[in-house]
Tab-separated table of C-alpha atoms in Angstrom:
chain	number	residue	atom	x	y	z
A	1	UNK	CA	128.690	152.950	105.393
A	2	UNK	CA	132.139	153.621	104.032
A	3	UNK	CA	133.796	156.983	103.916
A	4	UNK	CA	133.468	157.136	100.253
A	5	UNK	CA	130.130	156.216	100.507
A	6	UNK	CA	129.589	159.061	102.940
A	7	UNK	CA	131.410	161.553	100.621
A	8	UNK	CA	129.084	159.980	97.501
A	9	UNK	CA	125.628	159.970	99.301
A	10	UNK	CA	126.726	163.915	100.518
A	11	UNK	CA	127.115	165.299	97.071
A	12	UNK	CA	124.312	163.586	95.774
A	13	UNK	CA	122.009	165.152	98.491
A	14	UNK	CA	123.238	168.330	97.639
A	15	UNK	CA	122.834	168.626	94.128
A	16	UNK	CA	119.037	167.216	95.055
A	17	UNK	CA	118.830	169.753	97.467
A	18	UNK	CA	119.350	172.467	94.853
A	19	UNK	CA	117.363	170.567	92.135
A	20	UNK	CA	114.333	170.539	95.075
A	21	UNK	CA	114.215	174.322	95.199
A	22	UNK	CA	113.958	174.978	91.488
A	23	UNK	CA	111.179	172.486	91.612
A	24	UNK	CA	109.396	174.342	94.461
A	25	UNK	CA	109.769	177.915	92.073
A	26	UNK	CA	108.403	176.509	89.234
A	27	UNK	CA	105.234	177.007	89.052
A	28	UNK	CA	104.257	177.846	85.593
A	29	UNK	CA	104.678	174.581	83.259
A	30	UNK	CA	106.996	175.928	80.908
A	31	UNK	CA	109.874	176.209	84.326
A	32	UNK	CA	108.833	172.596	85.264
A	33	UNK	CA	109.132	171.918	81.865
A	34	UNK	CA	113.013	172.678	81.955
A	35	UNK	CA	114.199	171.815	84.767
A	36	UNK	CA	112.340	168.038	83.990
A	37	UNK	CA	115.294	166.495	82.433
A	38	UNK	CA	117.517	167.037	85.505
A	39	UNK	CA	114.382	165.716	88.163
A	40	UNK	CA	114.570	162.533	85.737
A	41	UNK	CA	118.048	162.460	85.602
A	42	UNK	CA	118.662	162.977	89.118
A	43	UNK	CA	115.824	159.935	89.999
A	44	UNK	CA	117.780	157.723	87.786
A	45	UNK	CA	121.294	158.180	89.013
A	46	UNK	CA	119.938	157.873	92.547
A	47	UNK	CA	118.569	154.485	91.732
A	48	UNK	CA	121.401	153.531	90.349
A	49	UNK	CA	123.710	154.893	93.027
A	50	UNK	CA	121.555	153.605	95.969
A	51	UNK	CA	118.722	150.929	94.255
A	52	UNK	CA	115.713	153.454	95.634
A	53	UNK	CA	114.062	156.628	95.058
A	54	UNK	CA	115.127	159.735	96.720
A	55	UNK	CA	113.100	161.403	99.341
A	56	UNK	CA	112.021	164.022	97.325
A	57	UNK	CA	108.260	164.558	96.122
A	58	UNK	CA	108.910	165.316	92.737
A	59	UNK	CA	105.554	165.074	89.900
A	60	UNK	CA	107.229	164.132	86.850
A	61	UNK	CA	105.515	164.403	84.067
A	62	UNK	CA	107.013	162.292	81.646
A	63	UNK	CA	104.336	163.577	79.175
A	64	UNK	CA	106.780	166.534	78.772
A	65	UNK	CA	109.712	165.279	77.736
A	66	UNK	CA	110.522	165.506	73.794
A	67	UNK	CA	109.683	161.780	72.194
A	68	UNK	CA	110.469	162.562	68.590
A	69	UNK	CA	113.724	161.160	67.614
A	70	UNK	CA	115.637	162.627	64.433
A	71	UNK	CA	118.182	160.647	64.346
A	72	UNK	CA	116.926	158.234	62.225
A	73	UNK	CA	115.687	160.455	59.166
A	74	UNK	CA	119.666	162.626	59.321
A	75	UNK	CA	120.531	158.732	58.865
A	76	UNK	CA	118.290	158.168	55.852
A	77	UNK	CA	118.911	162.094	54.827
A	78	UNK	CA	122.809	161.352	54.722
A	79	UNK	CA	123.680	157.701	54.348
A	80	UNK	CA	125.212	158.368	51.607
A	81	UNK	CA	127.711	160.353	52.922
A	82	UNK	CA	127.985	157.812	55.767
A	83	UNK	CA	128.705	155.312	53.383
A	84	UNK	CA	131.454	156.810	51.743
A	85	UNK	CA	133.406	157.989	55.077
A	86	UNK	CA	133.272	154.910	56.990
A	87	UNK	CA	134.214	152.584	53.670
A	88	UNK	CA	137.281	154.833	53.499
A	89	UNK	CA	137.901	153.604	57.294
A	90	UNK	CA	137.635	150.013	55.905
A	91	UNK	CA	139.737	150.245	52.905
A	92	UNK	CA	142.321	151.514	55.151
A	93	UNK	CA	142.387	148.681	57.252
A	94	UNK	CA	142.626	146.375	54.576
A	95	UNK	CA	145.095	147.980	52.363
A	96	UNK	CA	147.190	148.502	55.107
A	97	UNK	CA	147.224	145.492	56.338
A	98	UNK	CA	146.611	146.199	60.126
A	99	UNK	CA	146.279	143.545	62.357
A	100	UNK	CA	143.038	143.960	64.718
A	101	UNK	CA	144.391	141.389	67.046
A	102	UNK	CA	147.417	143.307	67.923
A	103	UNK	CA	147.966	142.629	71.262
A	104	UNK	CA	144.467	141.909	71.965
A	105	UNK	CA	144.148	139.321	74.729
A	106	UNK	CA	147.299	141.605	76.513
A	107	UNK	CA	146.182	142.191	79.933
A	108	UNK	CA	146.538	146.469	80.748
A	109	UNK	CA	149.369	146.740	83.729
A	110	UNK	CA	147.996	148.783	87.074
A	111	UNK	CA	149.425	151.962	87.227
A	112	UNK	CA	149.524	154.221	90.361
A	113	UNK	CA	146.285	156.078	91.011
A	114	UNK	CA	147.670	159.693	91.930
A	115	UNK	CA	150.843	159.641	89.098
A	116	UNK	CA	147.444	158.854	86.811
A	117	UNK	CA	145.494	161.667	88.069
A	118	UNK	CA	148.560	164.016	88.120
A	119	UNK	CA	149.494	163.644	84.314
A	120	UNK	CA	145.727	163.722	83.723
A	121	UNK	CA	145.765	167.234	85.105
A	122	UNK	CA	149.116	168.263	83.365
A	123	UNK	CA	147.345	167.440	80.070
A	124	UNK	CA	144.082	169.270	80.991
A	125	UNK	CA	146.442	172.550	82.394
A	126	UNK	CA	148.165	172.495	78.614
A	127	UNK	CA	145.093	172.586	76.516
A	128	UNK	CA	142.944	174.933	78.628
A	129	UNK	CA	143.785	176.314	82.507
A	130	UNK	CA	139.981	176.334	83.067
A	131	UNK	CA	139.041	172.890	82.776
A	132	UNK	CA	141.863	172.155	84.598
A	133	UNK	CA	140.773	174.222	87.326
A	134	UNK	CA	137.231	172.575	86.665
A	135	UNK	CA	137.974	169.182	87.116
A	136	UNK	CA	140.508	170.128	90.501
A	137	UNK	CA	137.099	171.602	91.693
A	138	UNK	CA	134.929	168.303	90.182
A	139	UNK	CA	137.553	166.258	92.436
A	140	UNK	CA	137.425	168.713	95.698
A	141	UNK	CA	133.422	168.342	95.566
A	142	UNK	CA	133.201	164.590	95.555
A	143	UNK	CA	131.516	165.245	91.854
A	144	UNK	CA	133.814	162.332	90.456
A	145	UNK	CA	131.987	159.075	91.732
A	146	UNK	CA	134.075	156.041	91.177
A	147	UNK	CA	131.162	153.175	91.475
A	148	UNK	CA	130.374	150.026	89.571
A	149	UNK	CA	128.519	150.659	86.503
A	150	UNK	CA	127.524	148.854	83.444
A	151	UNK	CA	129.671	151.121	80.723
A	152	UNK	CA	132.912	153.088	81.264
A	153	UNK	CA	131.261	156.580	83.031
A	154	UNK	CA	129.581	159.655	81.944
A	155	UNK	CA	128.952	162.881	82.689
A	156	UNK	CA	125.304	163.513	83.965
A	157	UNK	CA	124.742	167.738	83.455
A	158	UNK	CA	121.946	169.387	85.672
A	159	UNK	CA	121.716	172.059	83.758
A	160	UNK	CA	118.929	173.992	85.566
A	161	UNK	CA	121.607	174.516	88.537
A	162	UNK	CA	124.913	174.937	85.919
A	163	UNK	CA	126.577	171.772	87.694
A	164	UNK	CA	127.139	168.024	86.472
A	165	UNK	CA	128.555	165.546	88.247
A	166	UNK	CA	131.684	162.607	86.280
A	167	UNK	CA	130.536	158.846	87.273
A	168	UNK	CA	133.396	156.519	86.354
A	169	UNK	CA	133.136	152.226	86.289
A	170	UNK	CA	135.640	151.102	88.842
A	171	UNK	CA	134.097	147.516	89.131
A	172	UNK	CA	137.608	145.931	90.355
A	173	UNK	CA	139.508	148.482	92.039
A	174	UNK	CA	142.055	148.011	89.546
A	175	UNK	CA	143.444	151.592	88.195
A	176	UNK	CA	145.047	151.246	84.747
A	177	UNK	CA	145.195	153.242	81.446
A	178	UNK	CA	141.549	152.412	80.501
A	179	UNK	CA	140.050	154.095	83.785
A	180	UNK	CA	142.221	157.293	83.182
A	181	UNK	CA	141.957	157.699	79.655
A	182	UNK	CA	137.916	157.020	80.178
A	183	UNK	CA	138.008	160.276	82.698
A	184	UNK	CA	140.019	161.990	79.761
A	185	UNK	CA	136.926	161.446	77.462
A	186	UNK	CA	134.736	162.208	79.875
A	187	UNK	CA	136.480	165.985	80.413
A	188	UNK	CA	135.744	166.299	76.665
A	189	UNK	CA	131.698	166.244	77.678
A	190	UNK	CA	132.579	168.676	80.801
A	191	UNK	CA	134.826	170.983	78.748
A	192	UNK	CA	131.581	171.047	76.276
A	193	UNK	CA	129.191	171.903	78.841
A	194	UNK	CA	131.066	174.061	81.020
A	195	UNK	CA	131.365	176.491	78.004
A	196	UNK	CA	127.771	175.944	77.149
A	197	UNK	CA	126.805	177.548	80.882
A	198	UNK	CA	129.245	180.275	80.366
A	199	UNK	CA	127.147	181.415	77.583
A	200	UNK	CA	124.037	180.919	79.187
A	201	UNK	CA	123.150	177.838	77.057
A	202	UNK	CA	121.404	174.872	78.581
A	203	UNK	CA	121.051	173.039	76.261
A	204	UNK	CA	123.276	170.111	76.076
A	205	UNK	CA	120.864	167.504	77.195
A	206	UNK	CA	117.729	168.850	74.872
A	207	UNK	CA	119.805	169.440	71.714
A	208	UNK	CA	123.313	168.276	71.776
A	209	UNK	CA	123.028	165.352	73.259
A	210	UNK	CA	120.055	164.098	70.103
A	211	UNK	CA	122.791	165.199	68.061
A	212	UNK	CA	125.237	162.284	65.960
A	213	UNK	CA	128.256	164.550	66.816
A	214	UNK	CA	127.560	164.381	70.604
A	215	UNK	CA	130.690	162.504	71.173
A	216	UNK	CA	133.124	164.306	69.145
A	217	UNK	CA	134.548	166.699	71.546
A	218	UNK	CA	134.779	163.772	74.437
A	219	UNK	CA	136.735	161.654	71.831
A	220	UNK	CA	139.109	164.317	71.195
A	221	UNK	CA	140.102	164.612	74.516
A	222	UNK	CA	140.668	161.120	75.028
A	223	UNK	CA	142.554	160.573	71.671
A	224	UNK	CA	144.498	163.619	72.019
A	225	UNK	CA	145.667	162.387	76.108
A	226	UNK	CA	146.459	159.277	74.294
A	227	UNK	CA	148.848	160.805	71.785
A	228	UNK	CA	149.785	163.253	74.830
A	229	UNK	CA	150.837	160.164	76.766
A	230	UNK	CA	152.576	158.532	73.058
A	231	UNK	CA	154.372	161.819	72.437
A	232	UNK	CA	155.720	162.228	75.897
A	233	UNK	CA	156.883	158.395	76.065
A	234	UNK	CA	154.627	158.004	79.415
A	235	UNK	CA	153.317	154.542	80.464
A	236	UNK	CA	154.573	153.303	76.679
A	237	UNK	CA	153.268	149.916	77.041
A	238	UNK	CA	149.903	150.574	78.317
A	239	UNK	CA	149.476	153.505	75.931
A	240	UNK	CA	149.912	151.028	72.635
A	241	UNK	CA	147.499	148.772	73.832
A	242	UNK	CA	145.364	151.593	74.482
A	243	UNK	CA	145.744	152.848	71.396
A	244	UNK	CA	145.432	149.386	69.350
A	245	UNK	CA	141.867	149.059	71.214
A	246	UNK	CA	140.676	152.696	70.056
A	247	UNK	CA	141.683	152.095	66.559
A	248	UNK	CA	139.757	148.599	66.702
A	249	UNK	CA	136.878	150.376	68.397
A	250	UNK	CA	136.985	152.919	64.875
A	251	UNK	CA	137.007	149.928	62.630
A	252	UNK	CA	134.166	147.744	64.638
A	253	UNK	CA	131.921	151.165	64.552
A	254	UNK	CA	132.291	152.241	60.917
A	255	UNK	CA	132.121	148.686	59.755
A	256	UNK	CA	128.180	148.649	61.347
A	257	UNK	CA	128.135	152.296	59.844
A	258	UNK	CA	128.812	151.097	56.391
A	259	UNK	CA	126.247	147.682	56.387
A	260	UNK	CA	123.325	150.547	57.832
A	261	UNK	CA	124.452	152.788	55.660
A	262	UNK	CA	123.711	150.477	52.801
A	263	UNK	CA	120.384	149.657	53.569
A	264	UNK	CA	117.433	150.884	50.891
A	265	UNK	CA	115.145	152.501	53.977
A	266	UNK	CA	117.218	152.189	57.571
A	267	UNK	CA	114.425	151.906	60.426
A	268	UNK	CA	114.897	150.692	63.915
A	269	UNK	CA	112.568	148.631	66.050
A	270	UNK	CA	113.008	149.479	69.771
A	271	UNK	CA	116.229	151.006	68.934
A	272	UNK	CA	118.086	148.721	66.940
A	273	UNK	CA	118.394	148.317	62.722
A	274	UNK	CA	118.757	144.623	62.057
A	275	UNK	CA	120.815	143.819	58.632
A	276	UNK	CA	118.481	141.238	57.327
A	277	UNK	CA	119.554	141.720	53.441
A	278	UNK	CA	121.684	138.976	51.831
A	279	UNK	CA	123.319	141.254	49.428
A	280	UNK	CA	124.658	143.506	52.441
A	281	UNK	CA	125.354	140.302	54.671
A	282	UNK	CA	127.334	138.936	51.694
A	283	UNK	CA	129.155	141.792	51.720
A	284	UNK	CA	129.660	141.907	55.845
A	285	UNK	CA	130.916	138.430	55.967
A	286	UNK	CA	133.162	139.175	53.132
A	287	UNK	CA	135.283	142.187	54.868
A	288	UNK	CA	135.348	139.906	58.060
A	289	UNK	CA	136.926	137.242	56.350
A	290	UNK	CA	139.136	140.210	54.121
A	291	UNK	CA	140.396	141.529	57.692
A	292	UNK	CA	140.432	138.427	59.635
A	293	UNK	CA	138.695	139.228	62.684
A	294	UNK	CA	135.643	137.489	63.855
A	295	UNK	CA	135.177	138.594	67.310
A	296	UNK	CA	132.462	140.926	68.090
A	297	UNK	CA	131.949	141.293	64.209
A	298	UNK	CA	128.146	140.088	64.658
A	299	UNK	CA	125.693	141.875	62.764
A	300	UNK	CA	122.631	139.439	62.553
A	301	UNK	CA	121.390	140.480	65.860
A	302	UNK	CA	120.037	144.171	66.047
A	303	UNK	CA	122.275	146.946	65.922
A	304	UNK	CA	122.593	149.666	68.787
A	305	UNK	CA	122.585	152.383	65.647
A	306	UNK	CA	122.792	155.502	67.766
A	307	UNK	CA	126.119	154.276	69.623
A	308	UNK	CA	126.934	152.939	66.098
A	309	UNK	CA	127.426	156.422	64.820
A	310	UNK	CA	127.849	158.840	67.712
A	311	UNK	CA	131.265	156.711	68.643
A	312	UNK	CA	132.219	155.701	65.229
A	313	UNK	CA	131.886	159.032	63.911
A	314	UNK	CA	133.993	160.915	67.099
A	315	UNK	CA	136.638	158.299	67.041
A	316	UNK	CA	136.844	159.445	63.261
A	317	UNK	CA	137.039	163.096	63.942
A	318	UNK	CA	139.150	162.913	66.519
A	319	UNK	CA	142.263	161.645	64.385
A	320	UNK	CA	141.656	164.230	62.168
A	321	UNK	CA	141.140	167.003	64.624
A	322	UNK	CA	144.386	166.192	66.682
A	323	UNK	CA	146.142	167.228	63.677
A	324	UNK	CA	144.579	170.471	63.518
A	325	UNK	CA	145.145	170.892	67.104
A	326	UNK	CA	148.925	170.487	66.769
A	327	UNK	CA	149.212	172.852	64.474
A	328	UNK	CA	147.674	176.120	66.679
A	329	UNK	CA	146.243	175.149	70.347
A	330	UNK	CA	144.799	178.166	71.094
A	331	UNK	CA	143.203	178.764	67.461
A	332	UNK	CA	141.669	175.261	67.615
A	333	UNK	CA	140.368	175.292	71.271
A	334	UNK	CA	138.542	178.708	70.442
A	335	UNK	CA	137.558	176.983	67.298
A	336	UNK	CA	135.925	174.046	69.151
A	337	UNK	CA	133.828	176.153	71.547
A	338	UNK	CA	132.369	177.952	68.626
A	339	UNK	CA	131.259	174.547	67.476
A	340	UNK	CA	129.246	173.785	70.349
A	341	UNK	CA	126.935	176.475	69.946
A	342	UNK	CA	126.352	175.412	65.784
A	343	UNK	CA	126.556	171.436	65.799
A	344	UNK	CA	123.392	170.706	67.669
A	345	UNK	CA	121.238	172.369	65.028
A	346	UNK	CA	123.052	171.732	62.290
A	347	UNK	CA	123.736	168.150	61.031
A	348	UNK	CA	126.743	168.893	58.127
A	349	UNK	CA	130.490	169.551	58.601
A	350	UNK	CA	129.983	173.430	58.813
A	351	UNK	CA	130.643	173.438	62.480
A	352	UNK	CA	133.919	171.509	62.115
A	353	UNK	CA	135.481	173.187	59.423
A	354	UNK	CA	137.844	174.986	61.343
A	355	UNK	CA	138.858	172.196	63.389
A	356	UNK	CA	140.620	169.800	61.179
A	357	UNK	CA	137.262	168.331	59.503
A	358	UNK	CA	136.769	168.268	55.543
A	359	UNK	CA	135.240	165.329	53.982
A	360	UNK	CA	136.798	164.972	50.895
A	361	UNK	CA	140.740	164.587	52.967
A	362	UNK	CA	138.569	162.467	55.490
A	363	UNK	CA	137.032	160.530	52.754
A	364	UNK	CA	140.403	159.974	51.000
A	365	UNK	CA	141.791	157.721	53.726
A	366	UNK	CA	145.280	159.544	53.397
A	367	UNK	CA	145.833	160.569	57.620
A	368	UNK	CA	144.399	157.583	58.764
A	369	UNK	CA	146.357	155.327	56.451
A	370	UNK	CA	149.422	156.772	57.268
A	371	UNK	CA	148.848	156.521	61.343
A	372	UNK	CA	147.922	152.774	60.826
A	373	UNK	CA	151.307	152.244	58.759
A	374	UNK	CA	153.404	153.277	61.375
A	375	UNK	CA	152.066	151.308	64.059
């Protein structure tokens, strides 16, 4: 066993540790009952950490965990609205002419691990000291796990012991822009949560996380580190290929928005919403030939919906909330706390307002227009 394996296998233990003794003090179902997200959670990681179950004698009762999905009905509720925002991302692109293939097949330069994690930190320390000192902490603990995953990384809360723990893809060993600007997002989630326990709210993974804006403050944070990075003329090569994949990432996302969006009833089977009208795959194969970009366009096969719009809606926000952030720092930061505690109950723009989000401007196409025409 390596060193860093060591170090990984370590934390993990501990946090189980902890997890075990809340199991062993709750007796009464309505304790096992929240603390069963994290026992799942933590059996999951571990098997995907180690490929076995950890030694612990957990009962879970899957029976207790929440099975009714909303996410589909706020779809059906509000497609409409859908419909119009993400169009207004398409018209965009096409009336500005922007070229999805920009620099596509480039290859992202390696950059120097600890000059990475350093500006990393610089940005954190400017937006807010304590998720600065957070994520020092995160990295003192062994709670970032670099490992080989099938996605970028996430942030896995355990909310019944106020910790979480960062897991980051480093399949290759290869530290570039991508890895650090993943982390970024990935502080977004922490910064999110981390407030959440300071008010004595755990309730990230029950409510926030079943909510469509779930990803809007992690975006932020790794939108606003880009244009951090931009501003500051800091690894300028790897941040406009950066950038050029994040704004392709907004068009890919709203374009599956907008064909879902247009559907008379939208239902999923197994998770997916599969575009099977020929007036709406008209349509789809019309815009792909009216932006010229074919690959990973494909709609006939089912459509991961909840992705769809979680990512296509945050990389959305996120332009429009950097330019609310620019304007007052400490306003907006305070702003976006208060929005964790309204979002996950409330599906409209109320908890945004504040932060740079009004759908009419959004709808408009103005901002996002402008940022593609200057690319």
């Amino acid at each position: 066993m390596t060193d860093t394996e060591k170090e990984i296998t370590k934390t993990i233990t501990s946090i189980g540790d902890k997890l075990n003794n809340e199991y062993l003090k709750a007796g009464t179902m309505s304790k096992q009952k929240r603390i069963l997200y994290d026992l799942y959670a933590y059996v999951c990681l571990f098997d995907e950490l180690f490929e076995k179950e950890p030694k612990y004698k957990w009962n879970i009762n899957e029976d207790l965990i929440p099975t009714d999905d909303n996410f589909i009905n706020i779809l059906n509720r509000d497609k409409k609205y859908f419909l119009e925002l993400s169009k207004s991302v398409i018209n965009s692109f096409i009336s500005e002419d922007y070229s999805l293939y920009k620099d596509y097949y480039k290859k992202l330069p390696k950059l120097n691990y600890n000059e990475m994690i350093d500006i990393l930190m610089s940005f954190l320390k400017d937006f807010d000291n304590d998720i600065y000192l957070k994520l020092s902490k995160k990295g003192k603990e062994g709670k970032i796990i670099e490992t080989q995953i099938n996605y970028y990384g996430y942030v896995l809360p355990f909310e019944s012991i106020k910790d979480s723990i960062i897991v980051i893809n480093n399949d290759s060993d290869i530290y570039n822009l991508s890895f650090i600007s993943t982390l970024a997002h990935e502080c977004g989630h922490l910064f999110e949560i981390e407030h959440l326990y300071s008010q004595d709210n755990i309730t990230f993974r029950r409510d926030s996380m079943s909510s469509i804006f779930c990803e809007v403050s992690s975006t932020f944070f790794e939108y606003a580190f880009l244009r951090y990075l931009e501003d500051n003329k800091i690894f300028e090569n790897s941040v406009n290929l950066v950038l050029n994949e994040y704004y392709m990432r907004l068009f890919i996302h709203n374009f599956y928005i907008n064909l879902i969006s247009m559907k008379k009833n939208i239902n999923s089977v197994d998770g997916y919403v599969y575009i099977k009208e020929e007036n709406i795959s008209k349509y789809a194969d019309y815009i792909i030939d009216k932006v010229n970009f074919y690959n990973m366009l494909s709609y006939k096969y089912g459509l991961d919906y909840r992705n769809i719009y979680i990512y296509g809606i945050g990389y959305l926000f996120a332009i429009h909330m950097y330019e609310k952030y620019k304007e007052d720092k400490e306003y907006f930061k305070n702003e976006l706390k208060k929005s964790f505690l309204v979002y996950p109950n409330d599906s409209s723009l109320e908890a945004f307002k504040n932060i740079g989000i009004n759908y009419e401007e959004i709808k408009s196409g103005k901002l996002l227009r402008k940022i593609l025409r200057n690319r």
